[in-house]
mmCIF file of C-alpha atoms and ligand atoms in Angstrom:
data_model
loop_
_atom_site.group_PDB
_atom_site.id
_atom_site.type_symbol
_atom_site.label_atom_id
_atom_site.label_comp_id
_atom_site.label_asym_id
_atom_site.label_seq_id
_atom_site.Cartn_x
_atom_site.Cartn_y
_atom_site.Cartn_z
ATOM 1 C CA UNK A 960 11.740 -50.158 14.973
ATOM 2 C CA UNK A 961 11.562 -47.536 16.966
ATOM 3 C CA UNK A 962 8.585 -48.491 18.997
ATOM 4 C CA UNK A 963 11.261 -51.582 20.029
ATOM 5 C CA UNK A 964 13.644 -49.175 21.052
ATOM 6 C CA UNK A 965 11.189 -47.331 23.405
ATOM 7 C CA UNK A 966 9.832 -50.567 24.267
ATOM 8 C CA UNK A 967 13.442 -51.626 25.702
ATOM 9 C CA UNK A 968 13.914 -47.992 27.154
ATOM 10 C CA UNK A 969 11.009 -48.021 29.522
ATOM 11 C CA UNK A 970 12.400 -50.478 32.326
ATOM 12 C CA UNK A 971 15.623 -48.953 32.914
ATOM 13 C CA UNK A 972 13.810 -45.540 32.792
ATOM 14 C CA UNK A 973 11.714 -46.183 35.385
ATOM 15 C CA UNK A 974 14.158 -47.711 37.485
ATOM 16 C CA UNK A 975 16.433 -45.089 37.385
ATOM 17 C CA UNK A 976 13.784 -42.609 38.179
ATOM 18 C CA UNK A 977 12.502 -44.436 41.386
ATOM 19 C CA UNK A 978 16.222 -44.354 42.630
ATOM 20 C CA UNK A 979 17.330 -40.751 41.969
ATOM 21 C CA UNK A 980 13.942 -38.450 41.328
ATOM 22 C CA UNK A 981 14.058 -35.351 43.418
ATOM 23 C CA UNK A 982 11.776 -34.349 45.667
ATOM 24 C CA UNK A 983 9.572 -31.629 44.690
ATOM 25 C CA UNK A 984 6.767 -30.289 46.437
ATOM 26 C CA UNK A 985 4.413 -31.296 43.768
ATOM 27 C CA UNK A 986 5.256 -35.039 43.669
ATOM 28 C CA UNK A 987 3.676 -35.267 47.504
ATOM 29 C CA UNK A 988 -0.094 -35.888 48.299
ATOM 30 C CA UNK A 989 -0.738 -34.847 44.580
ATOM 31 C CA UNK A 990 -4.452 -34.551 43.367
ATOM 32 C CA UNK A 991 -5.183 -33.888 40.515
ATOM 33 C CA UNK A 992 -5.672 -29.794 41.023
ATOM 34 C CA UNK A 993 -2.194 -29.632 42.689
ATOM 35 C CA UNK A 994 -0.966 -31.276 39.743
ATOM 36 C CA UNK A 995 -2.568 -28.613 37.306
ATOM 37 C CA UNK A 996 -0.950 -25.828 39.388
ATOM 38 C CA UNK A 997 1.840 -27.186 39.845
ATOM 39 C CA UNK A 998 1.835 -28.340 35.615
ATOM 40 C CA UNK A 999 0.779 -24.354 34.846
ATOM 41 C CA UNK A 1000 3.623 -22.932 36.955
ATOM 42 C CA UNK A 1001 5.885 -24.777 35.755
ATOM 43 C CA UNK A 1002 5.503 -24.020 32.448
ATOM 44 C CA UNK A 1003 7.237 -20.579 32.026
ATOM 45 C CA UNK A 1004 9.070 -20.881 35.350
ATOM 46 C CA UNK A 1005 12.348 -23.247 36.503
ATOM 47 C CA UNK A 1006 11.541 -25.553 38.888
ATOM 48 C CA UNK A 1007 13.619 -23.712 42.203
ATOM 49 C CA UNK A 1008 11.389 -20.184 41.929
ATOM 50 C CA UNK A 1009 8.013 -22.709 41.668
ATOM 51 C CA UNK A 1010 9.171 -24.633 44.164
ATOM 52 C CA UNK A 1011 9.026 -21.558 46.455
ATOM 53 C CA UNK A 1012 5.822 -20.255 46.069
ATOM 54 C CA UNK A 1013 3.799 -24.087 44.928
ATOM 55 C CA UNK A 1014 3.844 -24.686 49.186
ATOM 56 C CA UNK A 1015 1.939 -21.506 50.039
ATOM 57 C CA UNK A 1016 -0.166 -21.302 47.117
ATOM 58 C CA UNK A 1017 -1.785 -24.614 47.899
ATOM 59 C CA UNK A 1018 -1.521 -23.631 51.563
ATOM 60 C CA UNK A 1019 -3.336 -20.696 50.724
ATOM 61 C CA UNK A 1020 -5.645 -22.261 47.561
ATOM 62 C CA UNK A 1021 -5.699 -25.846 48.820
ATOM 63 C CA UNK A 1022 -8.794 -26.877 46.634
ATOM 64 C CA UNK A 1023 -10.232 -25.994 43.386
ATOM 65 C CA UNK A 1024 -13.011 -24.387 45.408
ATOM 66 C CA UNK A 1025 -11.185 -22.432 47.843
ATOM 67 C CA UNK A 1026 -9.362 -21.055 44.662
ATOM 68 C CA UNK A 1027 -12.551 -20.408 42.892
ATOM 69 C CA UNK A 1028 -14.148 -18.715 45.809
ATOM 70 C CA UNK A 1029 -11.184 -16.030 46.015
ATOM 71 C CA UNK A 1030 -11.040 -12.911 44.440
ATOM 72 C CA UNK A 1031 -8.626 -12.582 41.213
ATOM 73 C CA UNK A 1032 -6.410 -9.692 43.499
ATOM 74 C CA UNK A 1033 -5.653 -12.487 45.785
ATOM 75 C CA UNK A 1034 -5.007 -15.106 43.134
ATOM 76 C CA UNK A 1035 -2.682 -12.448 41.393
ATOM 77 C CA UNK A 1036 -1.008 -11.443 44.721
ATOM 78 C CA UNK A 1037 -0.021 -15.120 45.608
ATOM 79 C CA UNK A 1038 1.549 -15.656 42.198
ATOM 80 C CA UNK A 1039 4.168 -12.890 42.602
ATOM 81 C CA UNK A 1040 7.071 -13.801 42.025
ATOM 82 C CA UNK A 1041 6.346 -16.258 39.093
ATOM 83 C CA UNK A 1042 5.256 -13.606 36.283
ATOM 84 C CA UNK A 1043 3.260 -14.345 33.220
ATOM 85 C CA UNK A 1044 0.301 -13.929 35.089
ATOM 86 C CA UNK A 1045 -2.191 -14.703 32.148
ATOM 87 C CA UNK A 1046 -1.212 -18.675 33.661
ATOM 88 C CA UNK A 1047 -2.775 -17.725 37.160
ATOM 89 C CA UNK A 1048 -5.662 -15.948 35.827
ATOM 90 C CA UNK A 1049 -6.326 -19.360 33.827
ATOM 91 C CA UNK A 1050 -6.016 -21.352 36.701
ATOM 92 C CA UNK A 1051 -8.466 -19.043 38.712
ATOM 93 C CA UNK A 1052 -11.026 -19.573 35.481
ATOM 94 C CA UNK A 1053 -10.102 -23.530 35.506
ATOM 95 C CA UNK A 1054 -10.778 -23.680 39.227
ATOM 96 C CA UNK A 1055 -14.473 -22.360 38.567
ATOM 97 C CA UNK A 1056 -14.930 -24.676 36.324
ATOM 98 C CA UNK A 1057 -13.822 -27.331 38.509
ATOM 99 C CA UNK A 1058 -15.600 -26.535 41.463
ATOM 100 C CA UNK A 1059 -18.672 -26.219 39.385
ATOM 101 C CA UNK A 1060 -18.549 -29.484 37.393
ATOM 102 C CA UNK A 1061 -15.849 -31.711 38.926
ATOM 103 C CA UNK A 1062 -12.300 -32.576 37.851
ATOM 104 C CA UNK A 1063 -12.363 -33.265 33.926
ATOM 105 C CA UNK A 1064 -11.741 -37.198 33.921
ATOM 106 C CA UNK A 1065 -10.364 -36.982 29.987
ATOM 107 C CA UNK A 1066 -7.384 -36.390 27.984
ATOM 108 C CA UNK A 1067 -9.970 -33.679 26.270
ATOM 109 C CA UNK A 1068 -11.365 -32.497 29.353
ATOM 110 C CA UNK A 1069 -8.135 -31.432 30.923
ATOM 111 C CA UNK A 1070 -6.807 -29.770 26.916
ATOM 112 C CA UNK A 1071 -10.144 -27.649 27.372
ATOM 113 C CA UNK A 1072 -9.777 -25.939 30.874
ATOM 114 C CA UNK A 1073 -8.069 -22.357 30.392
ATOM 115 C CA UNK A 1074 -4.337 -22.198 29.885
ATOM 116 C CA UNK A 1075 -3.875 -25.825 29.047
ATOM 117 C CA UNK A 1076 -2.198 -26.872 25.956
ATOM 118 C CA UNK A 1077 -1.599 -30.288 24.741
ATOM 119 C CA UNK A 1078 1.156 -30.738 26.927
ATOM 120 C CA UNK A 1079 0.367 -29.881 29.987
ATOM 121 C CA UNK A 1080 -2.965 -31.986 29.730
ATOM 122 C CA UNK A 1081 -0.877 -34.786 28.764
ATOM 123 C CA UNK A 1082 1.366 -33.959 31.774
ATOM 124 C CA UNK A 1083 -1.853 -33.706 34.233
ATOM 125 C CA UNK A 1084 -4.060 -36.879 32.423
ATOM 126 C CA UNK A 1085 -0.953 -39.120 32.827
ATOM 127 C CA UNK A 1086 0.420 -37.775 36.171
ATOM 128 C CA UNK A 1087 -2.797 -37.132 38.149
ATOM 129 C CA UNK A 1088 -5.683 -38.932 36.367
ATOM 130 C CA UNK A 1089 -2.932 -42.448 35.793
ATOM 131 C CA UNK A 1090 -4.223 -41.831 31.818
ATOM 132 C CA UNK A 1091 -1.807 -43.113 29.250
ATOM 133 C CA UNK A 1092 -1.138 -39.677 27.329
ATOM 134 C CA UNK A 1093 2.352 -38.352 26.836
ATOM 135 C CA UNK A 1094 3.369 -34.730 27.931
ATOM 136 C CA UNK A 1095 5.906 -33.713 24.448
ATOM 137 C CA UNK A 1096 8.025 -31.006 25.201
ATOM 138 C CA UNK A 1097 11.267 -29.432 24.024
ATOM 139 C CA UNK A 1098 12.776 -31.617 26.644
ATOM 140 C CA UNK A 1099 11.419 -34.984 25.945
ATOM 141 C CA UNK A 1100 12.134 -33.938 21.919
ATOM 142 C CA UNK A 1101 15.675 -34.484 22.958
ATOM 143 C CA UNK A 1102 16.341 -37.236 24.547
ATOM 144 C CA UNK A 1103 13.656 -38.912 22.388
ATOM 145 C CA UNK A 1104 15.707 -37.613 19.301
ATOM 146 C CA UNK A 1105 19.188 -38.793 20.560
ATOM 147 C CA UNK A 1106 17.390 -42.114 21.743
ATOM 148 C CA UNK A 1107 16.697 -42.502 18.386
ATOM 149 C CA UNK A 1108 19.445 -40.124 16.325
ATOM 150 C CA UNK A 1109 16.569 -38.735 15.023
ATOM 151 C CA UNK A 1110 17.836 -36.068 12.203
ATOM 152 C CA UNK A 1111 14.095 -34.614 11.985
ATOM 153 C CA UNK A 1112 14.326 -30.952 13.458
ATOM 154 C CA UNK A 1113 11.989 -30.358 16.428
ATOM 155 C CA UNK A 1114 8.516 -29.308 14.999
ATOM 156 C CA UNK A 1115 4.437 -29.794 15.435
ATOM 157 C CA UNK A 1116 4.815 -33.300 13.977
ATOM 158 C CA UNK A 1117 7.732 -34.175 15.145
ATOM 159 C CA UNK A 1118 5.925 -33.567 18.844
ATOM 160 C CA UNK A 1119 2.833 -35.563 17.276
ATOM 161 C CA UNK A 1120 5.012 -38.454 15.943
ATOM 162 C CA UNK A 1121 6.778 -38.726 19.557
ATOM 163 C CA UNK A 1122 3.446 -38.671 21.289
ATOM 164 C CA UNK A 1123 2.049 -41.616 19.518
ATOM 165 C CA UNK A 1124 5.237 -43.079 19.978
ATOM 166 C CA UNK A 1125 5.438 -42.383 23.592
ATOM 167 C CA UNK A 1126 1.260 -43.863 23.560
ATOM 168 C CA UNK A 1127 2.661 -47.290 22.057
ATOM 169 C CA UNK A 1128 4.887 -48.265 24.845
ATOM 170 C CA UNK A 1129 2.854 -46.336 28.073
ATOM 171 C CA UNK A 1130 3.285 -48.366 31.245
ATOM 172 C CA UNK A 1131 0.343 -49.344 33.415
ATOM 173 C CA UNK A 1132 2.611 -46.251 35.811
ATOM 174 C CA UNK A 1133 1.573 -43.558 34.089
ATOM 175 C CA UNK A 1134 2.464 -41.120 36.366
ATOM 176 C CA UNK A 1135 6.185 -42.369 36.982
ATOM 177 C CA UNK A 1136 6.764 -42.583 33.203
ATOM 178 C CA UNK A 1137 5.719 -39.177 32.510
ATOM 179 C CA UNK A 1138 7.541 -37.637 35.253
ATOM 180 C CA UNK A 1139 10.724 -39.789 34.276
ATOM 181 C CA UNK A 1140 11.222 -38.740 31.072
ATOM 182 C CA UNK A 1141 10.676 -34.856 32.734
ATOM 183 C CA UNK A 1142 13.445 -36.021 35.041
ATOM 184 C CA UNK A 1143 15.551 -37.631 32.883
ATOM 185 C CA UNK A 1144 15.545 -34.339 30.528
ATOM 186 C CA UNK A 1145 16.244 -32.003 33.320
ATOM 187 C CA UNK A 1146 19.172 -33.737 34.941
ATOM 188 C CA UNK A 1147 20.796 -36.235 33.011
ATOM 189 C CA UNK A 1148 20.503 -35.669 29.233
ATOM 190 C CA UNK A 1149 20.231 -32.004 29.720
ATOM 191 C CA UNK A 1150 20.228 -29.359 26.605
ATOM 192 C CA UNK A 1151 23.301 -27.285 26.857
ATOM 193 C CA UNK A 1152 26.888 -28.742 27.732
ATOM 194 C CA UNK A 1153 27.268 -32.270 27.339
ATOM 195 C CA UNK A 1154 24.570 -34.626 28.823
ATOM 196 C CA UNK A 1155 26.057 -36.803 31.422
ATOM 197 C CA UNK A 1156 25.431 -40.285 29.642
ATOM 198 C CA UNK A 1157 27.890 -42.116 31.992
ATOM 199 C CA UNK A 1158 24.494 -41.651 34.325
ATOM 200 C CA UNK A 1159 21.822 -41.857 32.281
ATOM 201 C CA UNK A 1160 19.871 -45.723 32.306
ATOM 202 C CA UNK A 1161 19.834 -45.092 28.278
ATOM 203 C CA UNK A 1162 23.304 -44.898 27.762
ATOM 204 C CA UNK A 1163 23.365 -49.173 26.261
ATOM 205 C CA UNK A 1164 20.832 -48.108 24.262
ATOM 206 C CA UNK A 1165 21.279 -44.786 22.885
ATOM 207 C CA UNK A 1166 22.098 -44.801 19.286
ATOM 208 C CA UNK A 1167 23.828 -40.810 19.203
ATOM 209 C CA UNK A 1168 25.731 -42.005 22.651
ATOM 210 C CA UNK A 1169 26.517 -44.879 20.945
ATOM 211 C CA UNK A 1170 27.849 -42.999 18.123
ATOM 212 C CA UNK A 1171 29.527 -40.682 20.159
ATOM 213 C CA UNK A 1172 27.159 -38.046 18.796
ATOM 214 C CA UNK A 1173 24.899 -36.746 21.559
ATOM 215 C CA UNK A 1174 25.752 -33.152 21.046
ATOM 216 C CA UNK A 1175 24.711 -33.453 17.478
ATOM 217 C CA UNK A 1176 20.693 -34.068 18.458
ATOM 218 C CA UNK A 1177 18.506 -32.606 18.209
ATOM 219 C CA UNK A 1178 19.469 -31.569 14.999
ATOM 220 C CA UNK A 1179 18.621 -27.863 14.834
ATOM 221 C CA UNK A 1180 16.614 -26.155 12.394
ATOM 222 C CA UNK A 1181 19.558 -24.808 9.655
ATOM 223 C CA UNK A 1182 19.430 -21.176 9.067
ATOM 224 C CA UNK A 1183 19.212 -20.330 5.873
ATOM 225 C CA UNK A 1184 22.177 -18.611 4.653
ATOM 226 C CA UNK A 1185 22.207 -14.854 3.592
ATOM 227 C CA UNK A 1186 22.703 -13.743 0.294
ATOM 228 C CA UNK A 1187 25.033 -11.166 -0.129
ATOM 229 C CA UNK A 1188 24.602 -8.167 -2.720
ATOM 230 C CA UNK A 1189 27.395 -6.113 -3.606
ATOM 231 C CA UNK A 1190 26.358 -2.308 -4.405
ATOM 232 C CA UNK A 1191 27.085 0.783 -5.242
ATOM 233 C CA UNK A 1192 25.664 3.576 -3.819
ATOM 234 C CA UNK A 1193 25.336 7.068 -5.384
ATOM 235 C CA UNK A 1194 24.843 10.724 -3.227
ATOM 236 C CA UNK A 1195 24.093 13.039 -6.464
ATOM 237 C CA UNK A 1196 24.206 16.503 -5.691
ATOM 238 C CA UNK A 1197 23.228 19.289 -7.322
ATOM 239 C CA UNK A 1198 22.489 22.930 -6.655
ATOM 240 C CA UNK A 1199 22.113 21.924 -3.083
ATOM 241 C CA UNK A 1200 19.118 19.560 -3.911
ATOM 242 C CA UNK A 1201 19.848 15.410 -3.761
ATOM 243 C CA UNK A 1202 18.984 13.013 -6.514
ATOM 244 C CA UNK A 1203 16.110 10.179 -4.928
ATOM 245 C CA UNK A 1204 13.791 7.756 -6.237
ATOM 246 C CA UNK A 1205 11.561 5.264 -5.301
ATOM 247 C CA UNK A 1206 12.072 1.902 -4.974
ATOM 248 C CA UNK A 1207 10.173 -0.952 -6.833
ATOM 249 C CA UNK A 1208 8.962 -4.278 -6.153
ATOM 250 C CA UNK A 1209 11.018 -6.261 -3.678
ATOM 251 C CA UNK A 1210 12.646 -5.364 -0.467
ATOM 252 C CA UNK A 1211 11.562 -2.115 0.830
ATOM 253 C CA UNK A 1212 9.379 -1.845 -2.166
ATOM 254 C CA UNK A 1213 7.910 1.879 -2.269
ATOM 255 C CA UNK A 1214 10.523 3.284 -0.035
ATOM 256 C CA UNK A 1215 12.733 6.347 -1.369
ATOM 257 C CA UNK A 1216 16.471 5.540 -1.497
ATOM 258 C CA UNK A 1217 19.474 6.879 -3.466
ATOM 259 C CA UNK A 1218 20.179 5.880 -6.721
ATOM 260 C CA UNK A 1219 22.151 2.601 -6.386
ATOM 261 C CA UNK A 1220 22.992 -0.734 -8.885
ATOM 262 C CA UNK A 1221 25.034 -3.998 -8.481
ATOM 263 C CA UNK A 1222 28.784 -3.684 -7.934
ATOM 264 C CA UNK A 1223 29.345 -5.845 -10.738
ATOM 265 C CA UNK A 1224 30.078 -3.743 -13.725
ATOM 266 C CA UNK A 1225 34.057 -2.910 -14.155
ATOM 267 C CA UNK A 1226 33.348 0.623 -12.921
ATOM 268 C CA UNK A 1227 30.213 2.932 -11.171
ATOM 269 C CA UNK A 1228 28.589 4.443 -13.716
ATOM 270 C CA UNK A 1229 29.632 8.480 -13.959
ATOM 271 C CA UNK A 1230 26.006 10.269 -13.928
ATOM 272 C CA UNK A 1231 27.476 12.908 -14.833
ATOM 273 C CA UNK A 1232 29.405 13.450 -11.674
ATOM 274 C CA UNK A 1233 31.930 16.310 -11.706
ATOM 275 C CA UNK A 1234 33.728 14.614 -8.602
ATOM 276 C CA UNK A 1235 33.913 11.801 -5.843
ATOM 277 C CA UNK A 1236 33.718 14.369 -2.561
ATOM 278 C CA UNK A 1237 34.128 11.112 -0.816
ATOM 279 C CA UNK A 1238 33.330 7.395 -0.124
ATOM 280 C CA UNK A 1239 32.566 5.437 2.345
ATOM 281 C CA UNK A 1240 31.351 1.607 2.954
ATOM 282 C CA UNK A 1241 28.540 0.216 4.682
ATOM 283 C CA UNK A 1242 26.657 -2.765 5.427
ATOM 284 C CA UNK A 1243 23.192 -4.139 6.427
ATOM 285 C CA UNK A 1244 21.545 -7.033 7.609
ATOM 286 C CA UNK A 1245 18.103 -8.315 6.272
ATOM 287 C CA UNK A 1246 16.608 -11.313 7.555
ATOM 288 C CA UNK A 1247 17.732 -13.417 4.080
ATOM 289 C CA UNK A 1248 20.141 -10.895 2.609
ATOM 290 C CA UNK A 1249 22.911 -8.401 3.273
ATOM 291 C CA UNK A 1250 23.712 -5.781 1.576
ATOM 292 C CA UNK A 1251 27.784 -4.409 1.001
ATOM 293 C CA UNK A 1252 27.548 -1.065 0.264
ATOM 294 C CA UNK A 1253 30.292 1.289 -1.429
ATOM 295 C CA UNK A 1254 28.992 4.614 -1.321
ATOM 296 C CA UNK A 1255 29.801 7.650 -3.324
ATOM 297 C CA UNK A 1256 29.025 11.785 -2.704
ATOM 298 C CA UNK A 1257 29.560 12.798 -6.217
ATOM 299 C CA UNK A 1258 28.325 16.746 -6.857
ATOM 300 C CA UNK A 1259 26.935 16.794 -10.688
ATOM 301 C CA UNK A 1260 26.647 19.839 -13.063
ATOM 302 C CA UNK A 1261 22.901 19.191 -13.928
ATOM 303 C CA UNK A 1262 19.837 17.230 -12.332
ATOM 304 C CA UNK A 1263 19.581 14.199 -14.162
ATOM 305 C CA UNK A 1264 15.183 14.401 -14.643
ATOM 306 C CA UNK A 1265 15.241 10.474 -14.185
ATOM 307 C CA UNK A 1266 15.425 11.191 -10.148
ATOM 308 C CA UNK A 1267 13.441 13.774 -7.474
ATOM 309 C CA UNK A 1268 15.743 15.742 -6.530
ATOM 310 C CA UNK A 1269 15.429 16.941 -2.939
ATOM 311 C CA UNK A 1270 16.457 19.725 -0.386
ATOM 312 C CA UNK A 1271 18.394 18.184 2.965
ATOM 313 C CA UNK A 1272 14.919 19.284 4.766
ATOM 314 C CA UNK A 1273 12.687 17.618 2.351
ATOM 315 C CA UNK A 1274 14.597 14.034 2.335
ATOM 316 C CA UNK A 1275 14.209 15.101 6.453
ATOM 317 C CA UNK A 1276 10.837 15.553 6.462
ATOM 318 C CA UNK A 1277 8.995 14.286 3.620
ATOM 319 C CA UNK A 1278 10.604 10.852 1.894
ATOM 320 C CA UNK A 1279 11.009 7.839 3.667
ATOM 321 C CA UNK A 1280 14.514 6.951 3.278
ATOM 322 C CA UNK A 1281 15.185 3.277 4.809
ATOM 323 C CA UNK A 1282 17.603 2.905 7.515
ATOM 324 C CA UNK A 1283 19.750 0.460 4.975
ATOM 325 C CA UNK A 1284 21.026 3.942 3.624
ATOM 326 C CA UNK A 1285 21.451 5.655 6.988
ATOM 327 C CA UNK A 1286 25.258 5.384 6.510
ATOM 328 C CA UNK A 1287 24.524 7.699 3.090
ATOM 329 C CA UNK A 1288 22.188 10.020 4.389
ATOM 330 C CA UNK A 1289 24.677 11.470 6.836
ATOM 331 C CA UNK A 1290 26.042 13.202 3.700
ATOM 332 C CA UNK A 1291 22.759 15.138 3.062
ATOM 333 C CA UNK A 1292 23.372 18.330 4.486
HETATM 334 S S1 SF4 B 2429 22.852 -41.708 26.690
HETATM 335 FE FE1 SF4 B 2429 23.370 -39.561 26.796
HETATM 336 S S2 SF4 B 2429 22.496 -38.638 24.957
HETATM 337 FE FE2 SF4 B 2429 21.550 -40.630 25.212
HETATM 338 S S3 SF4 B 2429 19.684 -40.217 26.317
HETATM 339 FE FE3 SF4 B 2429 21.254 -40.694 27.828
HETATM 340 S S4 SF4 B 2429 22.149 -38.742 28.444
HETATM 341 FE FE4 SF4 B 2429 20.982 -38.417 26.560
#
């Protein structure tokens, strides 16, 4: 069913893109090393800063050989301005391989030069080599998943499952179809803000535009709510010395920390406290739960032997006390 869909999408798409692509640098006198530059700066860079510096690289580098032949201080020097240069000393290691054995002619070729994942060798096989292999990105995820009000959550196979349907319906113009789908994800159905389906060529056939639901694809991985425990949090001290001890198994397992227990009972438990000195609250943020915190400086007649029981300098200097207490330890003096 969804293969249809595509099926019905591809016209329109392609017509739309013929009439308002943009002109990049990269879409003129392409080979099929300009595309893999142009694929590998593009892939951690927005398209106005690459399309500064794509011109003079290639004017510089215009062949796989003349980039080969230069030194990597070179290379590096004419990708400033782009950053993450692990991509251009890739492309300086793909270029030797080039120039020594030729332009891969394969889907697998192109995935095993350096720095080239599965999308950009679909981007480069189906733009440069006319190969029918999609080029899945977080981009063509969404307007594939509001295409189809897909309610999977972008993932591996979702990206695998949109590749083979992408490979189902491929055009004999590989290159335009790739590159439209780019396009249509960049300027029409675009990620934040509303996409501007009154343009798009999908907008008959969409079934979230046609629900009225665009915003609500892709639908987005749901973070887990936090659990919340309620505590309270005991200061014991005694003689100048503070009562400690050391965690168990769970969350910061093996760490030192005050004595503490669930909020839950009708009222904290005395240990043998003479008097509250004071109280205060705190809270902190785990990834999965959050701890309330009511804590209490109580000064005690004896030292209960079920704790360590601690100078200020010692807790200082010797025990690990977590940073979900800090509030606490400001009270150890
Ligand atoms: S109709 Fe709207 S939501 Fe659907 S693909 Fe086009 S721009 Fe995106």
């Amino acid at each position: 069913m969804e293969t249809e869909l595509l099926k019905k999408a591809v016209p329109p798409l392609l017509g739309w893109y013929r009439i308002h692509k943009r002109e990049l640098p990269w879409r003129e006198g392409r080979t099929p090393y300009s595309a893999l530059v142009a694929e590998l700066m593009l892939q951690q860079t927005r398209v106005e800063a690459v399309k500064e510096r794509f011109t003079s690289f290639l004017r510089r580098f215009p062949t796989a050989e003349a980039l080969a032949s230069a030194g990597e201080d070179e290379v590096l020097k004419e990708w400033e301005g782009l950053g993450y240069y692990s991509r251009a000393r890739n492309l300086h290691a793909a270029a030797k391989i080039i120039a020594k054995e030729g332009f891969p002619r394969t889907w697998y070729g192109v995935r095993a030069l350096p720095g080239v994942g599965d999308y950009t060798a679909g981007a480069v096989s189906s733009i440069a080599l006319g190969l029918p292999e999609p080029a899945v990105d977080g981009n063509v995820v969404r307007i594939l998943a509001r295409l189809f009000a897909d309610e999977e959550t972008d993932s591996p196979a979702l990206r695998k499952k949109y590749a083979e349907s992408l490979r189902a319906v491929f055009p004999p113009e590989t290159a335009d179809f790739t590159e439209a789908l780019m396009e249509l994800g960049a300027i029409v159905c675009v990620p934040n803000g509303s996409p501007l389906c009154g343009e798009c060529p999908w907008n008959k056939l969409c079934r979230a535009h046609l629900a009225g639901e665009e915003e609500n694809y892709p639908v987005r991985a749901e973070k887990r709510a936090r659990r919340v425990e309620i505590l309270n949090v005991y200061v014991l001290r005694c003689g100048g010395k503070y009562a400690i001890g050391k965690r168990g198994k769970g969350l910061l397992a093996g760490l030192w920390e005050f004595p503490n227990e669930p909020a839950d009972r009708a009222a904290p438990t005395p240990l043998g406290a003479k008097g509250v000195l004071a109280t205060k609250t705190a809270k902190h943020i785990f990834t999965h739960v959050e701890w309330r915190m009511t804590g209490y400086l109580l000064e005690t007649e004896e030292t209960d032997p079920r704790f360590v029981w601690a100078t200020a300098d010692e807790i200082r200097e010797k025990y690990a006390i977590p940073s979900a207490f800090r509030a606490f330890t400001e009270w150890v003096k």
